[in-house]
PDB file of C-alpha atoms in Angstrom:
ATOM      1  CA  MET A 140      -7.268 -24.567  51.720  1.00 54.00           C
ATOM      2  CA  ASN A 141      -8.524 -26.213  48.514  1.00 58.00           C
ATOM      3  CA  ILE A 142     -11.078 -23.435  48.127  1.00 60.00           C
ATOM      4  CA  ILE A 143      -8.344 -20.813  48.432  1.00 56.00           C
ATOM      5  CA  TRP A 144      -6.176 -22.513  45.790  1.00 49.00           C
ATOM      6  CA  ARG A 145      -9.102 -22.800  43.399  1.00 51.00           C
ATOM      7  CA  PHE A 146      -9.850 -19.095  43.856  1.00 47.00           C
ATOM      8  CA  LEU A 147      -6.213 -18.180  43.149  1.00 44.00           C
ATOM      9  CA  LEU A 148      -6.118 -20.341  40.026  1.00 45.00           C
ATOM     10  CA  LEU A 149      -9.379 -18.874  38.761  1.00 47.00           C
ATOM     11  CA  SER A 150      -8.118 -15.341  39.406  1.00 48.00           C
ATOM     12  CA  SER A 151      -4.883 -15.965  37.515  1.00 44.00           C
ATOM     13  CA  SER A 152      -6.812 -17.443  34.576  1.00 44.00           C
ATOM     14  CA  VAL A 153      -9.016 -14.374  34.383  1.00 43.00           C
ATOM     15  CA  PHE A 154      -5.951 -12.119  34.580  1.00 41.00           C
ATOM     16  CA  VAL A 155      -4.279 -13.986  31.691  1.00 43.00           C
ATOM     17  CA  PHE A 156      -7.495 -13.791  29.629  1.00 44.00           C
ATOM     18  CA  VAL A 157      -7.820 -10.047  30.145  1.00 45.00           C
ATOM     19  CA  ASN A 158      -4.156  -9.055  29.919  1.00 47.00           C
ATOM     20  CA  GLY A 159      -2.417 -11.940  28.167  1.00 53.00           C
ATOM     21  CA  ALA A 160      -1.723 -12.918  24.610  1.00 59.00           C
ATOM     22  CA  SER A 161      -4.243 -13.965  22.005  1.00 64.00           C
ATOM     23  CA  LEU A 162      -6.062 -17.211  22.687  1.00 74.00           C
ATOM     24  CA  PHE A 163      -5.623 -20.311  20.515  1.00 79.00           C
ATOM     25  CA  ASP A 164      -8.508 -22.669  19.879  1.00 81.00           C
ATOM     26  CA  SER A 165      -8.344 -26.447  20.282  1.00 81.00           C
ATOM     27  CA  SER A 166      -6.888 -26.884  16.769  1.00 85.00           C
ATOM     28  CA  GLY A 167      -4.045 -24.460  17.451  1.00 81.00           C
ATOM     29  CA  LYS A 168      -5.449 -21.604  15.361  1.00 83.00           C
ATOM     30  CA  LEU A 169      -6.235 -17.996  16.169  1.00 83.00           C
ATOM     31  CA  PRO A 170      -9.875 -17.533  15.083  1.00 87.00           C
ATOM     32  CA  GLN A 171      -9.701 -13.732  15.258  1.00 87.00           C
ATOM     33  CA  VAL A 172      -6.718 -13.691  12.871  1.00 88.00           C
ATOM     34  CA  ASP A 173      -8.502 -16.017  10.442  1.00 90.00           C
ATOM     35  CA  LEU A 174     -11.475 -13.649  10.428  1.00 91.00           C
ATOM     36  CA  ALA A 175      -9.156 -10.669   9.883  1.00 92.00           C
ATOM     37  CA  LEU A 176      -7.635 -12.405   6.856  1.00 92.00           C
ATOM     38  CA  LYS A 177     -11.114 -12.878   5.391  1.00 93.00           C
ATOM     39  CA  ALA A 178     -12.028  -9.234   6.057  1.00 93.00           C
ATOM     40  CA  SER A 179      -8.864  -8.053   4.315  1.00 93.00           C
ATOM     41  CA  SER A 180      -9.974  -9.718   1.070  1.00 91.00           C
ATOM     42  CA  LYS A 181     -12.970  -7.388   0.827  1.00 89.00           C
ATOM     43  CA  GLY A 182     -13.172  -3.865  -0.548  1.00 87.00           C
ATOM     44  CA  SER A 183     -10.763  -2.576  -3.192  1.00 92.00           C
ATOM     45  CA  THR A 184      -8.792  -4.787  -5.546  1.00 95.00           C
ATOM     46  CA  ILE A 185      -5.146  -3.815  -5.902  1.00 96.00           C
ATOM     47  CA  ILE A 186      -2.611  -5.029  -8.435  1.00 97.00           C
ATOM     48  CA  ALA A 187       0.990  -4.022  -7.791  1.00 97.00           C
ATOM     49  CA  ALA A 188       3.959  -4.971  -9.963  1.00 96.00           C
ATOM     50  CA  ALA A 189       7.628  -3.951 -10.099  1.00 95.00           C
ATOM     51  CA  GLY A 190       9.074  -3.679 -13.590  1.00 94.00           C
ATOM     52  CA  ILE A 191      12.400  -2.942 -15.183  1.00 94.00           C
ATOM     53  CA  ASP A 192      11.964   0.824 -15.023  1.00 93.00           C
ATOM     54  CA  GLY A 193       9.839   1.263 -11.898  1.00 94.00           C
ATOM     55  CA  ALA A 194       6.727  -0.038 -10.138  1.00 96.00           C
ATOM     56  CA  VAL A 195       2.996   0.496 -10.464  1.00 97.00           C
ATOM     57  CA  ALA A 196      -0.025  -0.033  -8.216  1.00 97.00           C
ATOM     58  CA  VAL A 197      -3.544   0.010  -9.700  1.00 97.00           C
ATOM     59  CA  ILE A 198      -6.363   0.351  -7.173  1.00 96.00           C
ATOM     60  CA  CYS A 199      -9.897  -0.514  -8.274  1.00 95.00           C
ATOM     61  CA  SER A 200     -12.905   0.494  -6.157  1.00 91.00           C
ATOM     62  CA  PRO A 201     -16.079  -0.476  -8.051  1.00 89.00           C
ATOM     63  CA  SER A 202     -18.326   0.926  -5.333  1.00 84.00           C
ATOM     64  CA  ARG A 203     -17.068   4.487  -5.932  1.00 79.00           C
ATOM     65  CA  SER A 204     -19.504   6.659  -7.878  1.00 71.00           C
ATOM     66  CA  GLU A 205     -18.793   9.533 -10.247  1.00 64.00           C
ATOM     67  CA  SER A 206     -20.788  11.945  -8.091  1.00 55.00           C
ATOM     68  CA  ALA A 207     -18.836  11.079  -4.918  1.00 48.00           C
ATOM     69  CA  ASP A 208     -16.460  14.044  -5.314  1.00 47.00           C
ATOM     70  CA  SER A 209     -19.269  16.593  -5.352  1.00 43.00           C
ATOM     71  CA  LEU A 210     -21.203  14.869  -2.576  1.00 41.00           C
ATOM     72  CA  VAL A 211     -18.493  14.862   0.062  1.00 42.00           C
ATOM     73  CA  GLY A 212     -16.566  17.946  -1.009  1.00 42.00           C
ATOM     74  CA  LYS A 213     -12.938  18.052  -2.059  1.00 42.00           C
ATOM     75  CA  GLU A 214     -11.684  18.534   1.514  1.00 40.00           C
ATOM     76  CA  ASN A 215     -13.350  15.289   2.666  1.00 40.00           C
ATOM     77  CA  LEU A 216     -12.537  13.174  -0.375  1.00 40.00           C
ATOM     78  CA  ASN A 217      -9.952  11.115   1.521  1.00 44.00           C
ATOM     79  CA  ILE A 218     -12.712   9.156   3.277  1.00 43.00           C
ATOM     80  CA  LEU A 219     -13.519   7.546  -0.104  1.00 48.00           C
ATOM     81  CA  GLN A 220      -9.919   6.813  -1.098  1.00 66.00           C
ATOM     82  CA  SER A 221      -7.857   3.721  -0.401  1.00 78.00           C
ATOM     83  CA  SER A 222      -4.611   5.039  -1.906  1.00 84.00           C
ATOM     84  CA  PHE A 223      -2.389   7.913  -0.811  1.00 89.00           C
ATOM     85  CA  LYS A 224       0.970   9.527  -1.358  1.00 92.00           C
ATOM     86  CA  ILE A 225       2.065   9.743   2.261  1.00 92.00           C
ATOM     87  CA  CYS A 226       5.381  11.458   1.497  1.00 92.00           C
ATOM     88  CA  ASP A 227       7.452  12.418  -1.544  1.00 91.00           C
ATOM     89  CA  THR A 228       8.800   8.879  -1.982  1.00 92.00           C
ATOM     90  CA  ILE A 229       6.227   6.466  -0.479  1.00 95.00           C
ATOM     91  CA  GLY A 230       2.780   5.497  -1.728  1.00 96.00           C
ATOM     92  CA  PHE A 231       0.270   3.617   0.435  1.00 97.00           C
ATOM     93  CA  CYS A 232      -2.849   1.678  -0.508  1.00 96.00           C
ATOM     94  CA  TYR A 233      -4.968  -0.955   1.210  1.00 95.00           C
ATOM     95  CA  GLY A 234      -7.833  -3.375   0.849  1.00 93.00           C
ATOM     96  CA  GLY A 235     -10.242  -4.428   3.586  1.00 93.00           C
ATOM     97  CA  ILE A 236     -11.875  -2.474   6.392  1.00 92.00           C
ATOM     98  CA  ILE A 237     -11.815   1.236   5.627  1.00 91.00           C
ATOM     99  CA  SER A 238     -11.529   2.405   9.259  1.00 92.00           C
ATOM    100  CA  ASP A 239      -8.533   0.147   9.815  1.00 95.00           C
ATOM    101  CA  GLY A 240      -6.835   1.392   6.649  1.00 94.00           C
ATOM    102  CA  THR A 241      -7.484   4.995   7.663  1.00 93.00           C
ATOM    103  CA  TYR A 242      -5.981   4.392  11.099  1.00 95.00           C
ATOM    104  CA  LEU A 243      -2.844   2.800   9.642  1.00 96.00           C
ATOM    105  CA  ARG A 244      -2.521   5.594   7.087  1.00 95.00           C
ATOM    106  CA  ASN A 245      -2.594   8.194   9.877  1.00 95.00           C
ATOM    107  CA  TYR A 246      -0.086   6.099  11.842  1.00 97.00           C
ATOM    108  CA  LEU A 247       2.298   6.196   8.862  1.00 97.00           C
ATOM    109  CA  PHE A 248       1.790   9.939   8.438  1.00 95.00           C
ATOM    110  CA  ASP A 249       2.853  10.429  12.081  1.00 96.00           C
ATOM    111  CA  ILE A 250       5.987   8.302  12.027  1.00 96.00           C
ATOM    112  CA  ILE A 251       7.098   9.761   8.685  1.00 96.00           C
ATOM    113  CA  ALA A 252       6.545  13.323   9.941  1.00 95.00           C
ATOM    114  CA  ASN A 253       8.600  12.510  13.047  1.00 96.00           C
ATOM    115  CA  HIS A 254      11.392  11.036  10.941  1.00 95.00           C
ATOM    116  CA  ILE A 255      11.485  14.078   8.673  1.00 94.00           C
ATOM    117  CA  HIS A 256      11.445  16.441  11.662  1.00 95.00           C
ATOM    118  CA  ILE A 257      14.419  14.671  13.277  1.00 95.00           C
ATOM    119  CA  TYR A 258      16.565  13.653  10.273  1.00 94.00           C
ATOM    120  CA  ARG A 259      15.515  16.267   7.674  1.00 92.00           C
ATOM    121  CA  SER A 260      15.075  13.502   5.078  1.00 90.00           C
ATOM    122  CA  ASN A 261      12.415  11.086   3.874  1.00 90.00           C
ATOM    123  CA  PRO A 262      12.611   7.622   5.461  1.00 93.00           C
ATOM    124  CA  SER A 263      13.472   4.503   3.498  1.00 93.00           C
ATOM    125  CA  LEU A 264      10.608   2.412   2.158  1.00 95.00           C
ATOM    126  CA  SER A 265      11.846  -0.790   3.856  1.00 95.00           C
ATOM    127  CA  ARG A 266      12.012   0.923   7.240  1.00 94.00           C
ATOM    128  CA  ILE A 267       8.432   2.200   6.985  1.00 96.00           C
ATOM    129  CA  ALA A 268       7.237  -1.217   5.836  1.00 97.00           C
ATOM    130  CA  ALA A 269       8.905  -2.845   8.854  1.00 97.00           C
ATOM    131  CA  SER A 270       7.346  -0.297  11.219  1.00 97.00           C
ATOM    132  CA  LEU A 271       3.896  -0.913   9.740  1.00 97.00           C
ATOM    133  CA  ALA A 272       4.322  -4.697  10.030  1.00 97.00           C
ATOM    134  CA  ASN A 273       5.331  -4.382  13.692  1.00 97.00           C
ATOM    135  CA  ARG A 274       2.344  -2.166  14.467  1.00 96.00           C
ATOM    136  CA  ILE A 275      -0.067  -4.591  12.807  1.00 96.00           C
ATOM    137  CA  HIS A 276       1.538  -7.593  14.529  1.00 94.00           C
ATOM    138  CA  GLU A 277       1.004  -6.002  17.958  1.00 92.00           C
ATOM    139  CA  ASN A 278      -2.749  -6.442  17.552  1.00 89.00           C
ATOM    140  CA  THR A 279      -2.393 -10.197  17.105  1.00 88.00           C
ATOM    141  CA  LEU A 280      -0.634 -10.549  20.478  1.00 84.00           C
ATOM    142  CA  SER A 281      -3.337  -9.320  22.842  1.00 78.00           C
ATOM    143  CA  ALA A 282      -6.826 -10.675  23.541  1.00 74.00           C
ATOM    144  CA  ARG A 283      -7.979  -7.150  24.312  1.00 80.00           C
ATOM    145  CA  GLN A 284      -7.570  -5.970  20.702  1.00 85.00           C
ATOM    146  CA  ARG A 285      -8.731  -7.422  17.421  1.00 90.00           C
ATOM    147  CA  PRO A 286      -6.319  -7.732  14.480  1.00 94.00           C
ATOM    148  CA  PHE A 287      -6.469  -5.188  11.681  1.00 95.00           C
ATOM    149  CA  GLY A 288      -8.775  -6.389   8.904  1.00 95.00           C
ATOM    150  CA  THR A 289      -6.738  -4.939   6.062  1.00 95.00           C
ATOM    151  CA  ARG A 290      -3.864  -5.753   3.714  1.00 96.00           C
ATOM    152  CA  CYS A 291      -1.521  -2.899   2.854  1.00 97.00           C
ATOM    153  CA  ILE A 292       0.738  -2.136  -0.084  1.00 97.00           C
ATOM    154  CA  LEU A 293       3.710   0.237   0.124  1.00 97.00           C
ATOM    155  CA  ILE A 294       5.354   1.351  -3.108  1.00 97.00           C
ATOM    156  CA  GLY A 295       8.226   3.682  -3.920  1.00 95.00           C
ATOM    157  CA  PRO A 296      12.008   3.984  -4.472  1.00 90.00           C
ATOM    158  CA  SER A 297      13.915   1.494  -2.371  1.00 83.00           C
ATOM    159  CA  ILE A 298      16.444   4.109  -1.180  1.00 69.00           C
ATOM    160  CA  ALA A 299      15.872   7.135   1.015  1.00 51.00           C
ATOM    161  CA  PRO A 300      16.659  10.414  -0.814  1.00 48.00           C
ATOM    162  CA  THR A 301      18.416  13.184   1.033  1.00 47.00           C
ATOM    163  CA  THR A 302      16.823  16.591   1.353  1.00 45.00           C
ATOM    164  CA  SER A 303      18.434  19.954   1.900  1.00 41.00           C
ATOM    165  CA  SER A 304      19.272  20.713   5.506  1.00 38.00           C
ATOM    166  CA  SER A 305      18.870  24.429   4.841  1.00 35.00           C
ATOM    167  CA  SER A 306      15.096  24.210   4.737  1.00 38.00           C
ATOM    168  CA  SER A 307      13.579  26.490   7.343  1.00 35.00           C
ATOM    169  CA  SER A 308      10.222  24.757   7.532  1.00 38.00           C
ATOM    170  CA  ASN A 309       9.557  21.122   8.287  1.00 38.00           C
ATOM    171  CA  SER A 310       6.336  21.252   6.305  1.00 37.00           C
ATOM    172  CA  LYS A 311       8.280  21.718   3.107  1.00 38.00           C
ATOM    173  CA  HIS A 312       9.449  18.130   3.318  1.00 39.00           C
ATOM    174  CA  LEU A 313       5.851  16.932   3.232  1.00 40.00           C
ATOM    175  CA  GLN A 314       4.959  18.898   0.097  1.00 39.00           C
ATOM    176  CA  PRO A 315       5.740  17.706  -3.439  1.00 38.00           C
ATOM    177  CA  PRO A 316       8.959  19.428  -4.593  1.00 37.00           C
ATOM    178  CA  LEU A 317       9.094  21.737  -7.574  1.00 34.00           C
ATOM    179  CA  ASN A 318       9.742  20.031 -10.871  1.00 35.00           C
ATOM    180  CA  GLU A 319      13.336  20.151 -11.963  1.00 36.00           C
ATOM    181  CA  GLU A 320      14.663  20.241 -15.498  1.00 38.00           C
ATOM    182  CA  PRO A 321      15.600  16.718 -16.629  1.00 38.00           C
ATOM    183  CA  THR A 322      19.280  16.074 -17.009  1.00 37.00           C
ATOM    184  CA  THR A 323      20.625  14.973 -20.368  1.00 36.00           C
ATOM    185  CA  SER A 324      22.964  12.057 -20.844  1.00 35.00           C
ATOM    186  CA  SER A 325      25.959  11.906 -23.124  1.00 35.00           C
ATOM    187  CA  SER A 326      25.314   8.214 -23.854  1.00 35.00           C
ATOM    188  CA  SER A 327      24.740   7.323 -27.494  1.00 37.00           C
ATOM    189  CA  SER A 328      21.978   4.823 -26.653  1.00 37.00           C
ATOM    190  CA  SER A 329      18.601   5.669 -28.214  1.00 39.00           C
ATOM    191  CA  ASP A 330      16.655   4.021 -25.379  1.00 40.00           C
ATOM    192  CA  PRO A 331      15.625   6.743 -22.860  1.00 37.00           C
ATOM    193  CA  PHE A 332      15.443   4.095 -20.157  1.00 39.00           C
ATOM    194  CA  GLU A 333      19.097   3.215 -20.617  1.00 41.00           C
ATOM    195  CA  THR A 334      20.189   6.877 -20.642  1.00 39.00           C
ATOM    196  CA  ASN A 335      18.103   8.222 -17.778  1.00 48.00           C
ATOM    197  CA  ARG A 336      17.786   5.355 -15.322  1.00 49.00           C
ATOM    198  CA  ASP A 337      19.424   5.890 -11.961  1.00 50.00           C
ATOM    199  CA  ARG A 338      20.890   2.445 -11.317  1.00 51.00           C
ATOM    200  CA  SER A 339      21.549   3.274  -7.665  1.00 57.00           C
ATOM    201  CA  ARG A 340      17.837   2.900  -6.934  1.00 71.00           C
ATOM    202  CA  SER A 341      15.126   0.435  -7.815  1.00 88.00           C
ATOM    203  CA  SER A 342      11.432   0.794  -7.027  1.00 94.00           C
ATOM    204  CA  ALA A 343      10.044  -1.771  -4.604  1.00 95.00           C
ATOM    205  CA  ILE A 344       6.715  -3.105  -3.381  1.00 97.00           C
ATOM    206  CA  PHE A 345       5.997  -4.314   0.147  1.00 97.00           C
ATOM    207  CA  GLU A 346       2.803  -6.138   1.141  1.00 97.00           C
ATOM    208  CA  VAL A 347       1.807  -6.339   4.822  1.00 97.00           C
ATOM    209  CA  ASP A 348      -0.965  -8.755   5.850  1.00 96.00           C
ATOM    210  CA  PRO A 349      -3.198  -8.736   8.989  1.00 95.00           C
ATOM    211  CA  VAL A 350      -0.796 -11.118  10.777  1.00 94.00           C
ATOM    212  CA  GLY A 351       2.051  -8.647  10.449  1.00 95.00           C
ATOM    213  CA  ASN A 352       4.003 -10.515   7.760  1.00 96.00           C
ATOM    214  CA  CYS A 353       5.928  -8.194   5.452  1.00 97.00           C
ATOM    215  CA  HIS A 354       6.659  -9.419   1.922  1.00 96.00           C
ATOM    216  CA  ASN A 355       8.960  -7.780  -0.623  1.00 96.00           C
ATOM    217  CA  CYS A 356       7.043  -8.535  -3.850  1.00 94.00           C
ATOM    218  CA  HIS A 357       7.585  -8.261  -7.582  1.00 94.00           C
ATOM    219  CA  LEU A 358       3.918  -9.009  -8.243  1.00 95.00           C
ATOM    220  CA  SER A 359       1.088  -8.715  -5.708  1.00 95.00           C
ATOM    221  CA  CYS A 360      -2.689  -8.732  -5.842  1.00 96.00           C
ATOM    222  CA  ILE A 361      -5.124  -8.229  -2.956  1.00 95.00           C
ATOM    223  CA  GLY A 362      -8.885  -7.988  -2.824  1.00 94.00           C
ATOM    224  CA  PRO A 363     -11.935  -9.987  -3.934  1.00 93.00           C
ATOM    225  CA  TYR A 364     -10.587 -10.748  -7.453  1.00 95.00           C
ATOM    226  CA  THR A 365      -7.171 -11.982  -6.342  1.00 95.00           C
ATOM    227  CA  SER A 366      -7.430 -15.623  -7.395  1.00 94.00           C
ATOM    228  CA  GLU A 367      -9.021 -14.832 -10.759  1.00 95.00           C
ATOM    229  CA  ILE A 368      -6.459 -12.155 -11.633  1.00 96.00           C
ATOM    230  CA  MET A 369      -3.428 -14.202 -10.606  1.00 94.00           C
ATOM    231  CA  THR A 370      -4.741 -17.166 -12.614  1.00 94.00           C
ATOM    232  CA  SER A 371      -5.372 -14.946 -15.660  1.00 94.00           C
ATOM    233  CA  TRP A 372      -2.042 -13.108 -15.453  1.00 94.00           C
ATOM    234  CA  PRO A 373      -0.145 -13.808 -18.700  1.00 92.00           C
ATOM    235  CA  ILE A 374       2.481 -16.525 -18.358  1.00 88.00           C
ATOM    236  CA  GLU A 375       5.025 -14.466 -20.307  1.00 86.00           C
ATOM    237  CA  GLN A 376       4.654 -11.695 -17.710  1.00 88.00           C
ATOM    238  CA  ARG A 377       5.088 -13.822 -14.593  1.00 83.00           C
ATOM    239  CA  LYS A 378       8.530 -12.226 -14.172  1.00 86.00           C
ATOM    240  CA  PRO A 379       7.530  -8.536 -14.141  1.00 84.00           C
ATOM    241  CA  ARG A 380      11.071  -7.334 -13.465  1.00 88.00           C
ATOM    242  CA  SER A 381      11.793  -7.978 -17.146  1.00 87.00           C
ATOM    243  CA  LEU A 382       8.942  -5.704 -18.303  1.00 92.00           C
ATOM    244  CA  LYS A 383       8.349  -1.968 -18.402  1.00 93.00           C
ATOM    245  CA  ILE A 384       5.727  -0.437 -16.126  1.00 93.00           C
ATOM    246  CA  SER A 385       3.689   0.732 -19.129  1.00 93.00           C
ATOM    247  CA  THR A 386       3.132  -2.946 -20.061  1.00 94.00           C
ATOM    248  CA  LEU A 387       2.334  -3.923 -16.480  1.00 95.00           C
ATOM    249  CA  LEU A 388      -0.113  -1.027 -16.166  1.00 95.00           C
ATOM    250  CA  GLU A 389      -1.937  -1.986 -19.374  1.00 95.00           C
ATOM    251  CA  THR A 390      -2.171  -5.647 -18.294  1.00 95.00           C
ATOM    252  CA  SER A 391      -3.509  -4.702 -14.874  1.00 96.00           C
ATOM    253  CA  ILE A 392      -6.265  -2.525 -16.327  1.00 95.00           C
ATOM    254  CA  ARG A 393      -7.277  -5.164 -18.868  1.00 95.00           C
ATOM    255  CA  LEU A 394      -7.610  -7.831 -16.170  1.00 96.00           C
ATOM    256  CA  LEU A 395      -9.600  -5.557 -13.863  1.00 96.00           C
ATOM    257  CA  LYS A 396     -11.895  -4.619 -16.731  1.00 95.00           C
ATOM    258  CA  LYS A 397     -12.487  -8.302 -17.505  1.00 95.00           C
ATOM    259  CA  GLN A 398     -13.326  -9.158 -13.899  1.00 95.00           C
ATOM    260  CA  LEU A 399     -15.696  -6.233 -13.460  1.00 95.00           C
ATOM    261  CA  GLU A 400     -17.484  -7.090 -16.699  1.00 95.00           C
ATOM    262  CA  SER A 401     -18.033 -10.651 -15.411  1.00 94.00           C
ATOM    263  CA  ASP A 402     -20.006  -9.051 -12.552  1.00 93.00           C
ATOM    264  CA  GLY A 403     -21.913  -6.757 -14.905  1.00 94.00           C
ATOM    265  CA  ILE A 404     -19.896  -3.625 -14.055  1.00 93.00           C
ATOM    266  CA  ALA A 405     -18.397  -1.340 -16.692  1.00 93.00           C
ATOM    267  CA  LEU A 406     -14.952  -0.084 -15.661  1.00 94.00           C
ATOM    268  CA  GLN A 407     -14.937   3.709 -15.349  1.00 93.00           C
ATOM    269  CA  PRO A 408     -12.027   6.122 -14.703  1.00 93.00           C
ATOM    270  CA  TYR A 409     -13.441   7.076 -11.287  1.00 91.00           C
ATOM    271  CA  HIS A 410     -13.152   3.428 -10.227  1.00 93.00           C
ATOM    272  CA  LEU A 411      -9.364   3.592 -10.509  1.00 94.00           C
ATOM    273  CA  ASP A 412      -6.403   5.084  -8.712  1.00 94.00           C
ATOM    274  CA  VAL A 413      -2.879   4.631 -10.050  1.00 96.00           C
ATOM    275  CA  ILE A 414       0.435   5.104  -8.236  1.00 96.00           C
ATOM    276  CA  LEU A 415       3.621   5.107 -10.321  1.00 95.00           C
ATOM    277  CA  SER A 416       7.180   4.895  -9.020  1.00 95.00           C
ATOM    278  CA  SER A 417       9.716   5.595 -11.746  1.00 91.00           C
ATOM    279  CA  ASP A 418      13.391   4.643 -11.811  1.00 90.00           C
ATOM    280  CA  VAL A 419      13.830   6.878 -14.877  1.00 84.00           C
ATOM    281  CA  SER A 420      13.029  10.182 -13.197  1.00 78.00           C
ATOM    282  CA  PRO A 421      16.234  12.217 -12.791  1.00 75.00           C
ATOM    283  CA  ASN A 422      15.114  13.469  -9.375  1.00 76.00           C
ATOM    284  CA  VAL A 423      14.228  10.797  -6.815  1.00 71.00           C
ATOM    285  CA  ASP A 424      11.844  13.208  -5.048  1.00 68.00           C
ATOM    286  CA  ASP A 425       9.784  13.335  -8.270  1.00 78.00           C
ATOM    287  CA  ALA A 426       9.847   9.582  -8.830  1.00 86.00           C
ATOM    288  CA  LEU A 427       6.486   8.839  -7.129  1.00 92.00           C
ATOM    289  CA  VAL A 428       3.359  10.080  -8.886  1.00 93.00           C
ATOM    290  CA  VAL A 429      -0.374   9.597  -8.261  1.00 93.00           C
ATOM    291  CA  LEU A 430      -2.159   9.947 -11.594  1.00 93.00           C
ATOM    292  CA  SER A 431      -4.961  12.474 -11.862  1.00 90.00           C
ATOM    293  CA  GLN A 432      -8.457  11.384 -12.932  1.00 89.00           C
ATOM    294  CA  GLU A 433      -7.944  13.090 -16.306  1.00 92.00           C
ATOM    295  CA  LYS A 434      -4.798  11.069 -16.986  1.00 92.00           C
ATOM    296  CA  ILE A 435      -6.526   7.866 -15.882  1.00 93.00           C
ATOM    297  CA  ARG A 436      -9.377   8.672 -18.268  1.00 92.00           C
ATOM    298  CA  MET A 437      -6.937   9.088 -21.157  1.00 91.00           C
ATOM    299  CA  LEU A 438      -5.103   5.915 -20.137  1.00 89.00           C
ATOM    300  CA  LEU A 439      -8.324   3.918 -19.961  1.00 88.00           C
ATOM    301  CA  GLU A 440      -9.405   5.111 -23.382  1.00 87.00           C
ATOM    302  CA  GLY A 441      -6.076   4.007 -24.812  1.00 80.00           C
ATOM    303  CA  VAL A 442      -6.252   0.558 -23.260  1.00 72.00           C
ATOM    304  CA  ILE A 443      -9.893  -0.126 -24.111  1.00 58.00           C
TER     305      ILE A 443
END
């Protein structure tokens, strides 16, 4: 009888190990999650800040070379990128393991496409951030799967714009809309921010870590230079909501340049990607912009 009970206990232990939740060590920690947190600090360095007139995310990938575009071809360039405009109103970037970031990017593409197909509108940023956090958290609950080794940043307007229900093709919702003529304001203020800003929306930044925690941030930095950049961030800019995104963008580039130079690397335009979310744009569907390499080159020349 004792032999039978021992066999049953052993069988149940094996079943729990194979099908149960993640295993804690003797100190009460999850070693696989700790390793995932370390992995997420590798790769690209990302600085994201929300200002008074929008939000900006600057992605720096020092390992990217100028000849990368011609080597892989334009149609395969996404394998070298860590930042994307996944719909008209949401930008996505990540640091850490590239394959994990690519998987999560495709996951977001799918759920956003489904939402647009059903509701004929772009989803809200907070809803997509919560869905991403839940998906990442699922991998910390099972011993059969490792956690994602990546930290993700979502940026965009904090409200979901409505799109025309008369569209005959679902794919139109996934394409950038045609530029509209800016509306003029009758206000006598000389500040274009005060006259054009849509106060019903405010750009937001969400950071999701490998545990599945979702943080609504005003200032975020992920990657290998995180501690140095956050220490060097100007004290007078520690409250970015009081600053314009042009100032935040210039500060981010200067700090990245300084850190790369300390490692003997000269900052080049092809090292950078920039995502801007503007609260000033008269059309919310045009509020999110990924800067071209030519604009980044001009921006870098102006800062340096």
